[in-house]
Coordinates of C-alpha atoms in Angstrom, one line a residue:
Chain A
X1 CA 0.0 0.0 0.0
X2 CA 1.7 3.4 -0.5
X3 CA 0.1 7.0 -0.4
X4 CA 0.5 9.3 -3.3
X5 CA 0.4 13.0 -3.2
X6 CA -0.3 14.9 -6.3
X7 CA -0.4 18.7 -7.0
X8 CA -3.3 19.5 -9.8
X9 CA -3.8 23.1 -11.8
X10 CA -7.5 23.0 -13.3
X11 CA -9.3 25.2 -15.2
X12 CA -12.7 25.2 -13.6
X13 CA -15.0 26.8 -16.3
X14 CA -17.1 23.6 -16.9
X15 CA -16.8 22.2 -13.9
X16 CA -19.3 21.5 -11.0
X17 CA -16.2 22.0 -8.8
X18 CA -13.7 19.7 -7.2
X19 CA -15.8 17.5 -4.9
X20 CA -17.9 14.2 -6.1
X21 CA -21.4 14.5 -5.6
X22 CA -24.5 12.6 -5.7
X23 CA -26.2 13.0 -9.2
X24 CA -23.3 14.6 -11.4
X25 CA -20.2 13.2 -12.8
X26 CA -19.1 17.1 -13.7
X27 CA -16.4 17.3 -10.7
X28 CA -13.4 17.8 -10.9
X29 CA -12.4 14.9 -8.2
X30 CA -14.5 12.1 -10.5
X31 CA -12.3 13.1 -13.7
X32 CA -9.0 12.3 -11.8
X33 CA -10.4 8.9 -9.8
X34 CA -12.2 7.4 -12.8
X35 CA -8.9 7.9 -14.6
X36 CA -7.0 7.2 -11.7
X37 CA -8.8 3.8 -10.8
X38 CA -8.5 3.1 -14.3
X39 CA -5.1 3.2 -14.3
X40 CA -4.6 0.9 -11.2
X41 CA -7.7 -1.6 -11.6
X42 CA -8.8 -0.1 -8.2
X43 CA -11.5 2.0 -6.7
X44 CA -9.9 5.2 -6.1
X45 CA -10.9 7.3 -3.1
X46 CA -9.1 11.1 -3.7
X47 CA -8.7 13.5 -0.6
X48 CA -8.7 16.9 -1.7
X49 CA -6.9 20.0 0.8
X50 CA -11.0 21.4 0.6
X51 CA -13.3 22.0 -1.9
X52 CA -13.5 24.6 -4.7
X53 CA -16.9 25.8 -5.8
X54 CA -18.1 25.8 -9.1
X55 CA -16.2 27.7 -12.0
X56 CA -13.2 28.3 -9.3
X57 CA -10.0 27.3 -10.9
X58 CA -6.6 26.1 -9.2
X59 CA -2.9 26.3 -9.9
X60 CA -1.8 24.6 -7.2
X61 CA -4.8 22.6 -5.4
X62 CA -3.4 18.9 -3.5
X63 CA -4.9 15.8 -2.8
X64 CA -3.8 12.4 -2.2
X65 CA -4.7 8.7 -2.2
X66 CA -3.7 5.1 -1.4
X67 CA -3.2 3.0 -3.8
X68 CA -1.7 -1.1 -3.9
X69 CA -0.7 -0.6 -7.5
X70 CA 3.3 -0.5 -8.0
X71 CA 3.4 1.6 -10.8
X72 CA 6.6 3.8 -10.0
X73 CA 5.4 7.7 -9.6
X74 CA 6.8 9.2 -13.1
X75 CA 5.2 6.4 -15.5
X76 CA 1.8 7.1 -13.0
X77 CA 2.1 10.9 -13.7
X78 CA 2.2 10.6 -17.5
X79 CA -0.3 8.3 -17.7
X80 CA -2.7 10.4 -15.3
X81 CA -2.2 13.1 -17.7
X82 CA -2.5 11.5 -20.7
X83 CA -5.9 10.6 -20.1
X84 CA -7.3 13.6 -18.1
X85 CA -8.9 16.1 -19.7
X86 CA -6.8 18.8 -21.1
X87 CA -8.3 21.7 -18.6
X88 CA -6.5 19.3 -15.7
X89 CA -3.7 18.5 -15.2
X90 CA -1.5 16.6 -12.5
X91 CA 2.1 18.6 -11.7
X92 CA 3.5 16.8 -9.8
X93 CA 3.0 12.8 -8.1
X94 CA 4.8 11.7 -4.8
X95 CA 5.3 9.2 -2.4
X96 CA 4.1 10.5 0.8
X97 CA 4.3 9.1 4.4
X98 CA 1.0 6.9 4.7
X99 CA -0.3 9.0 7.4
X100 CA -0.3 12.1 5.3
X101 CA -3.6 13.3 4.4
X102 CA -3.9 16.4 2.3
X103 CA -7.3 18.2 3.8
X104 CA -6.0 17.2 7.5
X105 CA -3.1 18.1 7.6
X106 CA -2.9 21.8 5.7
X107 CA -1.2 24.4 7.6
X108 CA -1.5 27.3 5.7
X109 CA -3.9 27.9 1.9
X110 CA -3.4 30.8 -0.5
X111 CA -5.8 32.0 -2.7
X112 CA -5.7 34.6 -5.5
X113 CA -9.3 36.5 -6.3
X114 CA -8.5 38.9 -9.6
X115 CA -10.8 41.8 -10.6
X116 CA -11.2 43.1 -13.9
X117 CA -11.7 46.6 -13.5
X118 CA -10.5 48.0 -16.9
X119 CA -12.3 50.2 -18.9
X120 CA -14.5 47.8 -21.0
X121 CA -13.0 44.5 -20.2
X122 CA -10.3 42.3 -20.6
X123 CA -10.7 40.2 -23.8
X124 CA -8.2 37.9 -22.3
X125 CA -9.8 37.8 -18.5
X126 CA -13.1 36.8 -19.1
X127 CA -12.4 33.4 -17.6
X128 CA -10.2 34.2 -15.0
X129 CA -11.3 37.1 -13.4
X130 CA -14.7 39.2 -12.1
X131 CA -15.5 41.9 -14.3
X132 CA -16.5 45.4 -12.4
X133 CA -16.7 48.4 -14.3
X134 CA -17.2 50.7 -11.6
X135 CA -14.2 51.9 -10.9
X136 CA -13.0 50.8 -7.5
X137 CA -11.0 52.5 -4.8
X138 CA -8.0 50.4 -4.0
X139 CA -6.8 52.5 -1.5
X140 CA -9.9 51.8 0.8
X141 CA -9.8 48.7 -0.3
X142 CA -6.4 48.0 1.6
X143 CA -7.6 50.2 4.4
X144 CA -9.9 47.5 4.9
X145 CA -8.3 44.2 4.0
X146 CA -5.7 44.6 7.1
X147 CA -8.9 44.6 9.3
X148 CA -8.8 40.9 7.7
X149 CA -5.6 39.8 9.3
X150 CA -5.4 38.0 12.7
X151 CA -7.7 35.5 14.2
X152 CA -10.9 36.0 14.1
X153 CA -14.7 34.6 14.1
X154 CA -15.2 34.8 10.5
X155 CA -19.2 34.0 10.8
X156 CA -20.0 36.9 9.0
X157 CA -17.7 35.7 6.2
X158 CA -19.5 32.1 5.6
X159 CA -22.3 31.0 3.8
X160 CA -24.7 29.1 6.1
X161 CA -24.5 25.7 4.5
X162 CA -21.4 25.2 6.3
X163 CA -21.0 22.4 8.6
X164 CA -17.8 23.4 10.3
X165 CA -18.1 23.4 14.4
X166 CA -15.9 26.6 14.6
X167 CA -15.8 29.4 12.4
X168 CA -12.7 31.4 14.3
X169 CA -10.1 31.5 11.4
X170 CA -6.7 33.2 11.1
X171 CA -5.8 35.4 8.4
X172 CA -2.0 35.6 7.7
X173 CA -1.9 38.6 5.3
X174 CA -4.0 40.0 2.5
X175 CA -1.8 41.9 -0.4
X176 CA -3.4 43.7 -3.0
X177 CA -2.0 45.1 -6.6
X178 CA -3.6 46.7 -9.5
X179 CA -1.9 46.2 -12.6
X180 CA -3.1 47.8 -16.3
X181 CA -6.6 47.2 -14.9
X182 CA -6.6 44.1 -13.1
X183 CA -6.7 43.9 -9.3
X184 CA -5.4 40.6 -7.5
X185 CA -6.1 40.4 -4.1
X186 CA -4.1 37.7 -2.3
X187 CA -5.3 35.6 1.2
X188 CA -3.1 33.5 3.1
X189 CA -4.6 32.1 5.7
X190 CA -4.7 28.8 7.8
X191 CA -7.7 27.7 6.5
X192 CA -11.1 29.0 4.8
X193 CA -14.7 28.5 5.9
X194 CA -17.6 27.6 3.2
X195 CA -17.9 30.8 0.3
X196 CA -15.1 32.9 2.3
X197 CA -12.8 34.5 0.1
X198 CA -15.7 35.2 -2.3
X199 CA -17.7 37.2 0.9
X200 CA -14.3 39.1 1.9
X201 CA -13.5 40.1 -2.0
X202 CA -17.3 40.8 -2.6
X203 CA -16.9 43.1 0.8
X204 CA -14.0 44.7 -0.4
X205 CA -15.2 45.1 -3.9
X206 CA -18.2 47.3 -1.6
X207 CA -15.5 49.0 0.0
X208 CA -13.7 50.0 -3.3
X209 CA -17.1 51.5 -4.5
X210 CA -18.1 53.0 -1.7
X211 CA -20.5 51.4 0.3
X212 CA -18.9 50.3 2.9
X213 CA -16.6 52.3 4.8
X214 CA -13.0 50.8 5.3
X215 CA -13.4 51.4 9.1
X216 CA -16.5 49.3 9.1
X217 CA -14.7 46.0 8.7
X218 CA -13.7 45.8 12.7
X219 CA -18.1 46.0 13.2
X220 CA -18.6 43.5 10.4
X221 CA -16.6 40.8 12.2
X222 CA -17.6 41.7 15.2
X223 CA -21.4 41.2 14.1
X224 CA -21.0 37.5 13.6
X225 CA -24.0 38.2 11.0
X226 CA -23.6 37.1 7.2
X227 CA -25.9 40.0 6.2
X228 CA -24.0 42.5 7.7
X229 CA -20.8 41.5 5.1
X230 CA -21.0 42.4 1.4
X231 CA -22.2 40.5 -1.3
X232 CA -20.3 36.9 -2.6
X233 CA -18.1 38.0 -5.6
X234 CA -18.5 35.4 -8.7
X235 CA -16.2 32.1 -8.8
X236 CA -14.3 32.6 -11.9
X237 CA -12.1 35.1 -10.3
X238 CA -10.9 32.8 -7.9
X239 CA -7.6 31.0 -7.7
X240 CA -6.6 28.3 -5.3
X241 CA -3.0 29.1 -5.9
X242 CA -1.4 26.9 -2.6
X243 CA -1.5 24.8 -0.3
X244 CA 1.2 24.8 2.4
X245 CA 2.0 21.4 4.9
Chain B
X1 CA -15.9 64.3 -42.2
X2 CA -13.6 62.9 -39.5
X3 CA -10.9 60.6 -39.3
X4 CA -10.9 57.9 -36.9
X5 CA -8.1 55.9 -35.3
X6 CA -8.6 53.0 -32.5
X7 CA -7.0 50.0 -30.6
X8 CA -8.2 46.9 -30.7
X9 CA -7.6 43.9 -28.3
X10 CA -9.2 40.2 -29.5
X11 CA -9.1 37.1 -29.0
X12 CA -9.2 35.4 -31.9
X13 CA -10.3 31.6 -31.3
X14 CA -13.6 32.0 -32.8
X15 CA -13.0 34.1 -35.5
X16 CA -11.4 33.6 -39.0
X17 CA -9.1 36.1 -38.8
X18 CA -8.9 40.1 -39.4
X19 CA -9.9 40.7 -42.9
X20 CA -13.6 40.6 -44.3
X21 CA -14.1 37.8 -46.7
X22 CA -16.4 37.1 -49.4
X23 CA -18.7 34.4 -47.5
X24 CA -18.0 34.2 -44.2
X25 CA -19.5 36.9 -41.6
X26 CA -17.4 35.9 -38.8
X27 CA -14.2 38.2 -39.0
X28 CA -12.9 40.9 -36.6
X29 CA -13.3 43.9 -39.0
X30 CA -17.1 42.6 -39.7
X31 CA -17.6 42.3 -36.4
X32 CA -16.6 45.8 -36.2
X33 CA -17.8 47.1 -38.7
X34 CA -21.3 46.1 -38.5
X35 CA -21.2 47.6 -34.8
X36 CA -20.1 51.2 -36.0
X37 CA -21.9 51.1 -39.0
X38 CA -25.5 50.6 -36.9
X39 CA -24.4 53.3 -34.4
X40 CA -23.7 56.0 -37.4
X41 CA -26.3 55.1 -39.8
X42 CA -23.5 54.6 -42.3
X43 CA -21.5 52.2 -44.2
X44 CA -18.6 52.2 -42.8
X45 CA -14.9 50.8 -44.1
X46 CA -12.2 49.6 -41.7
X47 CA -8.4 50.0 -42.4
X48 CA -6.9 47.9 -40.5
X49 CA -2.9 47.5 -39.6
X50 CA -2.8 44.5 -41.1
X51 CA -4.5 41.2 -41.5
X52 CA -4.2 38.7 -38.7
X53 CA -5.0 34.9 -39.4
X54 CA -8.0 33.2 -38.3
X55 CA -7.3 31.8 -34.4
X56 CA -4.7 34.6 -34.0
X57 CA -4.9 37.5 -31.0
X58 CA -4.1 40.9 -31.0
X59 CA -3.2 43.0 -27.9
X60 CA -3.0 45.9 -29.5
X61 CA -4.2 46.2 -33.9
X62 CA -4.7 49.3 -35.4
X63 CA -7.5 50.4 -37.3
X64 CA -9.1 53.7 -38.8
X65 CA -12.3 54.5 -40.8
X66 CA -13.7 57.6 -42.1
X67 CA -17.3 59.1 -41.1
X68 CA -19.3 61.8 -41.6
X69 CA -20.6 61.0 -38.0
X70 CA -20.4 64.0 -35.7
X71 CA -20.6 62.1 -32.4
X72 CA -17.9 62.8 -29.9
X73 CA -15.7 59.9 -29.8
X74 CA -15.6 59.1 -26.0
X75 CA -18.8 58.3 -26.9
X76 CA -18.7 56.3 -29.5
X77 CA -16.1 54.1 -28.0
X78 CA -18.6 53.2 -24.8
X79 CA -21.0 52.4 -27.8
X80 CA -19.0 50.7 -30.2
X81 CA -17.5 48.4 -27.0
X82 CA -21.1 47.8 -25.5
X83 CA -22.5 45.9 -29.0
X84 CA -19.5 44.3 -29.2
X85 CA -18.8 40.6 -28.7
X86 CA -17.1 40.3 -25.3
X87 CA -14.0 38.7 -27.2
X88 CA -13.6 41.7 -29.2
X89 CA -12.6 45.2 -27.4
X90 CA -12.0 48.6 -28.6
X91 CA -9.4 50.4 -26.3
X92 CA -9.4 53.8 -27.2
X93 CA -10.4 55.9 -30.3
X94 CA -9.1 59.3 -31.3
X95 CA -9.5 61.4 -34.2
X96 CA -6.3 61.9 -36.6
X97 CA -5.0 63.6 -39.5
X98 CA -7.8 63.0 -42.4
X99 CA -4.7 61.1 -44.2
X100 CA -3.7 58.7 -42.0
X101 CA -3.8 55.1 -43.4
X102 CA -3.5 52.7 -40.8
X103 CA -2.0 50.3 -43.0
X104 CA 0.0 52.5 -45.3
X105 CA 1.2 54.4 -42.1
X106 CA 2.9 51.6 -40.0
X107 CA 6.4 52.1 -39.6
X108 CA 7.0 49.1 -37.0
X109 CA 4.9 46.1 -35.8
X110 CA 5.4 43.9 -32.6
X111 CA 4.2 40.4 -32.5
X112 CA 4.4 38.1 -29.7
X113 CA 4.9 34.4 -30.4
X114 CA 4.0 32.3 -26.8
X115 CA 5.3 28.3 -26.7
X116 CA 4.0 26.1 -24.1
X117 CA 6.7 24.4 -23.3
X118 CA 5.7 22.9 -19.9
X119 CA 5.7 19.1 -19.0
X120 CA 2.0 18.3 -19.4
X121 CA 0.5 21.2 -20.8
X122 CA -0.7 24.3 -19.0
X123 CA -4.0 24.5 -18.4
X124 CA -4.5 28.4 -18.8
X125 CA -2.6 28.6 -22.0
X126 CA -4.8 26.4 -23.7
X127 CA -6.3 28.7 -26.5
X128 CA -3.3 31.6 -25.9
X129 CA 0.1 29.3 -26.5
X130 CA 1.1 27.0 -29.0
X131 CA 1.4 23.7 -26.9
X132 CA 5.1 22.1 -27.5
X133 CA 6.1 19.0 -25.6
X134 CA 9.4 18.1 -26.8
X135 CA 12.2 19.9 -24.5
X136 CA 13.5 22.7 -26.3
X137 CA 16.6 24.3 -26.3
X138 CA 16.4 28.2 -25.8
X139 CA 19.8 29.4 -25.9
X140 CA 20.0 27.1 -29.6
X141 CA 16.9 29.4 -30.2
X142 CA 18.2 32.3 -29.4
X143 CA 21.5 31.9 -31.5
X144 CA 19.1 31.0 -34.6
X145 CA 17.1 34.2 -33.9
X146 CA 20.2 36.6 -34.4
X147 CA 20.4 35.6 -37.7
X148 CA 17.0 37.2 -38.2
X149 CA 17.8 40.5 -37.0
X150 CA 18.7 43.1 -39.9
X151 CA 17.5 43.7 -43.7
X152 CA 17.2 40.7 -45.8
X153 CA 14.9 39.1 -48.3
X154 CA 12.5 36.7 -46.1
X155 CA 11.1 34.8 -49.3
X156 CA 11.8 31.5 -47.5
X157 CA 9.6 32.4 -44.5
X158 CA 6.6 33.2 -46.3
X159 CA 3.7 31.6 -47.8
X160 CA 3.0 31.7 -51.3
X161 CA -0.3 33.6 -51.5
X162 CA 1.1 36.3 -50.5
X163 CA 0.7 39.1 -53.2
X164 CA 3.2 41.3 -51.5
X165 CA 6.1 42.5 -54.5
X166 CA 9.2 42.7 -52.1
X167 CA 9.6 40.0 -50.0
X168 CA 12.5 42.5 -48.3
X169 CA 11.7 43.6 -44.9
X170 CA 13.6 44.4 -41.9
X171 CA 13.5 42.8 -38.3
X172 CA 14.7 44.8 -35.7
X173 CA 15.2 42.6 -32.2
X174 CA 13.5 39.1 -31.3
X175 CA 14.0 38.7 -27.9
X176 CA 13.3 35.3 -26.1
X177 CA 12.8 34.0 -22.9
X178 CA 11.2 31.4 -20.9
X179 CA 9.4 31.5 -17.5
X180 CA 7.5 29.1 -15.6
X181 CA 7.8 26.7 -19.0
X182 CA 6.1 29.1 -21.5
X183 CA 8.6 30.6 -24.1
X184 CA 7.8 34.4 -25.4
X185 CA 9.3 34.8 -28.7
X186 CA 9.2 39.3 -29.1
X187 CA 9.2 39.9 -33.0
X188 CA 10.2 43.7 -33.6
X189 CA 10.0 44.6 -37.3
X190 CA 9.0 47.5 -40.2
X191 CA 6.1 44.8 -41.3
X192 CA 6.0 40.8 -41.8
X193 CA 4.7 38.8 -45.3
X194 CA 2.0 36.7 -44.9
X195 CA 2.8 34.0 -42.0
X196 CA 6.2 34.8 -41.7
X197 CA 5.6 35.1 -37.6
X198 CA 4.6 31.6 -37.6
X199 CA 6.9 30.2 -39.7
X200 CA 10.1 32.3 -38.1
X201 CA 8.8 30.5 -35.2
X202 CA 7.9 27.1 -36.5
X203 CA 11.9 27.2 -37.7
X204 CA 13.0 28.9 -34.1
X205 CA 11.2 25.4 -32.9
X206 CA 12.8 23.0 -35.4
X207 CA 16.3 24.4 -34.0
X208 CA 15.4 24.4 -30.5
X209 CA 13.9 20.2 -31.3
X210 CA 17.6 19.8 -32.9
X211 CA 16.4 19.3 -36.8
X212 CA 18.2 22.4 -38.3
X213 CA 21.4 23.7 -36.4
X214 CA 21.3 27.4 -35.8
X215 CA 23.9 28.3 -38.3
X216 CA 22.0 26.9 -41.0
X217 CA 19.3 30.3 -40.6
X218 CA 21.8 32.6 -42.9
X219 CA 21.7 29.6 -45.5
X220 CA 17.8 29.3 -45.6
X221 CA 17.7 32.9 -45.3
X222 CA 19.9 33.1 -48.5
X223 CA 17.7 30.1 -50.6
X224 CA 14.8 32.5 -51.0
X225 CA 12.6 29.0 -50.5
X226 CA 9.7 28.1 -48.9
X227 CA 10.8 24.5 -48.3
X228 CA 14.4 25.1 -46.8
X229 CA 12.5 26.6 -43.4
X230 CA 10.9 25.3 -41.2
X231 CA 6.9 24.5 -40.5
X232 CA 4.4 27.0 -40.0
X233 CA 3.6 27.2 -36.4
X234 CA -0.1 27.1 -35.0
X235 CA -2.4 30.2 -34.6
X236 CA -3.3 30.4 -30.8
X237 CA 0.2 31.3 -30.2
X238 CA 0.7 34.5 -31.7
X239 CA 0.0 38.2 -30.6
X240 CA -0.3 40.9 -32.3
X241 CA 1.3 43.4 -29.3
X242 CA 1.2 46.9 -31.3
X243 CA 1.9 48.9 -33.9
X244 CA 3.8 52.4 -34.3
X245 CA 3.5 55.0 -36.7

């Protein structure tokens, strides 16, 4: 029995995101296990560092699985690729200890939410990125984001549906950059709770604009009240860019 | 009467390239066209830069057309961009000299030619690379592209039906480098023959795969013939950046 590790980049577009679910075969987890577990001749089980929602793409998302098959990591790798299709791909495939699992034992996640806030729209960024054409204040918008950083109860920052006992989350840093019209905002945190980065971008988006006032954010947390937090900006500008063990 | 100039940013994977066409209604300048010519009421007639293939991008084409149209041109560009296709953008438009020729006019053209040279493919370079998987050797590349640089007749590096009378033009840098496994190939020259981009590049590739060594360029340069260079590379890869006058 060994334990694999792979690092995957997807683009998510057409996908009902990463995790397997009851009625669809449209995630991005079934594409790499039916391929997978064709491969070895066995029923593959992937663990995946968390989900991604629908139309949320990665560059560096992580997941792992055990396997009895003694195919040696390269030859597995090629052949996981080969048959994938070509919006994922596998970057890497290693031997891990077997105790390693890749949603338990995260440390630290980064994610990368990109806004295209040019004047008409990047031809180019339609996929990857929200398009605002308002124009947005990205001085408040940092004003705000370091309210982010630290531990906090994030309850305000989750969509309902979320099953997690604690919402208390720590945010390492948030850095944000505007380049020839495109804003990436940047979290690094130790974990995430259910629609999270999409509430603090869609926040800070209301901050850029004006709704909100940067010195509001401290209140917003406090609240513990999802309705009190802005609105929950669209998937395709989100990234999963890390994952950090 | 006014004269007006505009930038133009595509992405071209849908269309069949740049020029009208007798049939087909699914070029950039009809696109275009049939947008302006709705918002003035009159048939309009784009000069554009140059052509661009069907499946190739531009960053930045040129274009001009002449109306009697007395709208102010901000404008007209939030007009023209908001009955445009999403894929095609417009990113400025300025009135110029009644004689300008967008075509005629062009003293130097940029093109950017983008190689996928990763191990499996990347997944967001998909429609914007030309995906490569053989190893290739850059510094070989980059010793081939030298010879490029300067005056010369380019009749081996371009396809037959092109009408063009002097196959003499003059190339003033190609720059390449590689990051992350994707390869930019930076084409600076007074104008390029009908796919000489791609097939410079298809020849850069056959050096960098080890089929012709990088001293043999001067030679095929010298032939004047089609069949001494190398193969024409694939559309998605290439850029038009800009053009100066």
């Amino acid at each position: 029995m060994q334990n694999l590790r792979m690092t995957i980049q997807y683009d998510g577009t057409k996908y009902d995101g990463w995790q397997r679910q009851g009625n669809t075969k449209n995630t991005i987890q079934e594409k790499i296990e039916t391929v997978i577990s064709r491969i070895t001749g066995e029923e593959i089980e992937l663990n995946g560092s968390g989900r991604t929602d629908a139309g949320v793409h990665a560059l560096g998302q992580v997941a792992n699985f055990k396997t009895d098959s003694e195919y040696d990591e390269e030859y597995m790798l090629k052949e996981i690729n080969r048959y994938l299709p070509k919006d994922i791909r596998l970057l890497d495939l290693k031997k891990e200890d077997i105790r390693f699992h890749s949603r338990l034992n995260a440390k630290r996640k980064t994610y990368i939410y990109r806004i295209d806030n040019t004047d008409f729209g990047s031809v180019f960024d339609r996929r990857y990125a929200m398009r605002f054409n308002e124009r947005l204040d990205v001085k408040a918008m940092k004003e705000a984001a370091a309210f982010y950083v630290g531990e906090h109860d994030f309850k305000s920052f989750c969509t309902k549906k979320s099953m997690k006992k604690s919402t208390v989350r720590r945010i390492y840093s948030v850095d944000i950059t505007k380049n020839n019209g495109i804003i990436e905002i940047i979290y690094c945190g130790n974990g995430f709770l259910y629609n999270m980065v999409r509430i603090l971008t869609g926040t800070l988006i209301d901050v850029g604009r004006g709704r909100i006032n940067p010195w509001d954010i401290a209140d917003i947390i406090e609240a513990r009240d999802r309705g009190r937090a802005g609105f929950t900006a669209e998937p395709e500008g989100l990234f999963l860019k890390s994952v950090e063990y």
